[in-house]
CSV table of C-alpha atoms in Angstrom, one decimal:
chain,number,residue,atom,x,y,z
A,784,UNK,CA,190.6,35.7,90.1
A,785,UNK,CA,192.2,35.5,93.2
A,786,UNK,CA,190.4,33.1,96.5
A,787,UNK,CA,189.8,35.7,99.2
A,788,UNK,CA,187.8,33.3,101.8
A,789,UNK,CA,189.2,31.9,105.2
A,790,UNK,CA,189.6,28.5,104.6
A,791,UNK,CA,187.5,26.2,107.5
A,792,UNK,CA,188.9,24.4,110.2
A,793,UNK,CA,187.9,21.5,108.5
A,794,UNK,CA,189.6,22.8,105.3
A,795,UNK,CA,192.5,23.3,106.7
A,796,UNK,CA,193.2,20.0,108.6
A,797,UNK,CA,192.2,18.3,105.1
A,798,UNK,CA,195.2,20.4,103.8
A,799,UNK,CA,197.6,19.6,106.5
A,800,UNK,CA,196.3,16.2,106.4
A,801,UNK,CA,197.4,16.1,102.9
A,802,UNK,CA,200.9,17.2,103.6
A,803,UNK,CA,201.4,14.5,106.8
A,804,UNK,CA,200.7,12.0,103.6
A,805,UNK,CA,203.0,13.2,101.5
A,806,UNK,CA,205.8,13.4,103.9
A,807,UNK,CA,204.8,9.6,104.5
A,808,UNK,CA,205.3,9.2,100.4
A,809,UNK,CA,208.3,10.7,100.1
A,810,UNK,CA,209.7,8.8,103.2
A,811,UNK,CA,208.5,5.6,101.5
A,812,UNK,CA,210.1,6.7,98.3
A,813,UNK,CA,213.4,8.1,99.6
A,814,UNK,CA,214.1,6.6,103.2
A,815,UNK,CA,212.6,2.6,102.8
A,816,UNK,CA,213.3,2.7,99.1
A,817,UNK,CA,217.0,1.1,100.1
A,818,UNK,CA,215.7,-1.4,101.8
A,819,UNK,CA,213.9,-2.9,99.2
A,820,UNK,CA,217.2,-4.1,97.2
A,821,UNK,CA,218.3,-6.0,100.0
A,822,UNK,CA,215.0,-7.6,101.2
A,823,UNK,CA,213.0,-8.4,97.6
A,824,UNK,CA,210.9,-10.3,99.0
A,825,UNK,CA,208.6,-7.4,99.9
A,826,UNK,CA,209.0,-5.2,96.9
A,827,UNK,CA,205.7,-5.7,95.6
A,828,UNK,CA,204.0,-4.8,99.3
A,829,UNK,CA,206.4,-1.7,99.4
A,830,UNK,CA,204.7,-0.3,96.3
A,831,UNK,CA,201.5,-1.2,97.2
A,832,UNK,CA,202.5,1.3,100.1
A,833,UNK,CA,203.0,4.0,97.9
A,834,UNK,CA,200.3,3.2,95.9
A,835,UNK,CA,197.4,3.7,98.4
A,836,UNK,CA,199.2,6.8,99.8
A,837,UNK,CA,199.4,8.4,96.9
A,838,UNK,CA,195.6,7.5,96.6
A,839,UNK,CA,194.9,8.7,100.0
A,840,UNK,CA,196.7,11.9,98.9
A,841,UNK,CA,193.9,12.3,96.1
A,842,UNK,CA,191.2,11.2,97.7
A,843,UNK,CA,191.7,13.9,100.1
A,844,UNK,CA,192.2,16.5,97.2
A,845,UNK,CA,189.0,15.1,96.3
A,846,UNK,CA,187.6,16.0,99.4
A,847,UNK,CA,188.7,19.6,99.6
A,848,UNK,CA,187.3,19.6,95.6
A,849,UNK,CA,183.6,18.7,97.0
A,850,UNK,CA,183.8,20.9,99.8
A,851,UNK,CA,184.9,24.0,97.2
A,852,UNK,CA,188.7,24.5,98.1
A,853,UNK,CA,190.3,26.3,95.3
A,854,UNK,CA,193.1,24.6,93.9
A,855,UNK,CA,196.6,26.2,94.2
A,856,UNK,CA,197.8,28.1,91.3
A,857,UNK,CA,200.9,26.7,91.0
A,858,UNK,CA,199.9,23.2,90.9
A,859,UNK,CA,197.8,24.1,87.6
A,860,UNK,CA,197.9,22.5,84.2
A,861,UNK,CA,200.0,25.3,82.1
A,862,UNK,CA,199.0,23.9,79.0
A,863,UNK,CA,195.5,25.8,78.5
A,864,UNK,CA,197.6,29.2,79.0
């Protein structure tokens, strides 16, 4: 059943929101990721980093959950199908 509602302003800055994060995950990830070989000293703050982006990234999924965003098809478990 396909989601035929506008999405809210609200909905959709939670969304966009989301992305902004994780653009900031994969920068951490791909772009600062070098760094951390020659500085070790601050490898365990460097994950930490990714760690509460990527939970920032779910609590706002969590967010669009409670305020009845549908979840994207294509992000769906395929092992139910």
């Amino acid at each position: 059943m396909e989601d035929t509602r506008t999405p809210t302003s609200y909905e959709t800055a939670l969304h966009n929101f989301r992305k902004e994060i994780d653009a900031c995950i994969q920068t951490a990830e791909n772009d600062l990721s070098s760094g951390e070989s020659e500085r070790p000293e601050y490898t365990r703050e460097m994950a930490l980093v990714r760690t509460k982006l990527q939970e920032a990234k779910m609590w706002a999924g969590k967010c669009l959950e409670v305020i009845g965003s549908p979840f994207p098809k294509e992000l769906r478990d395929k092992a139910g199908e």
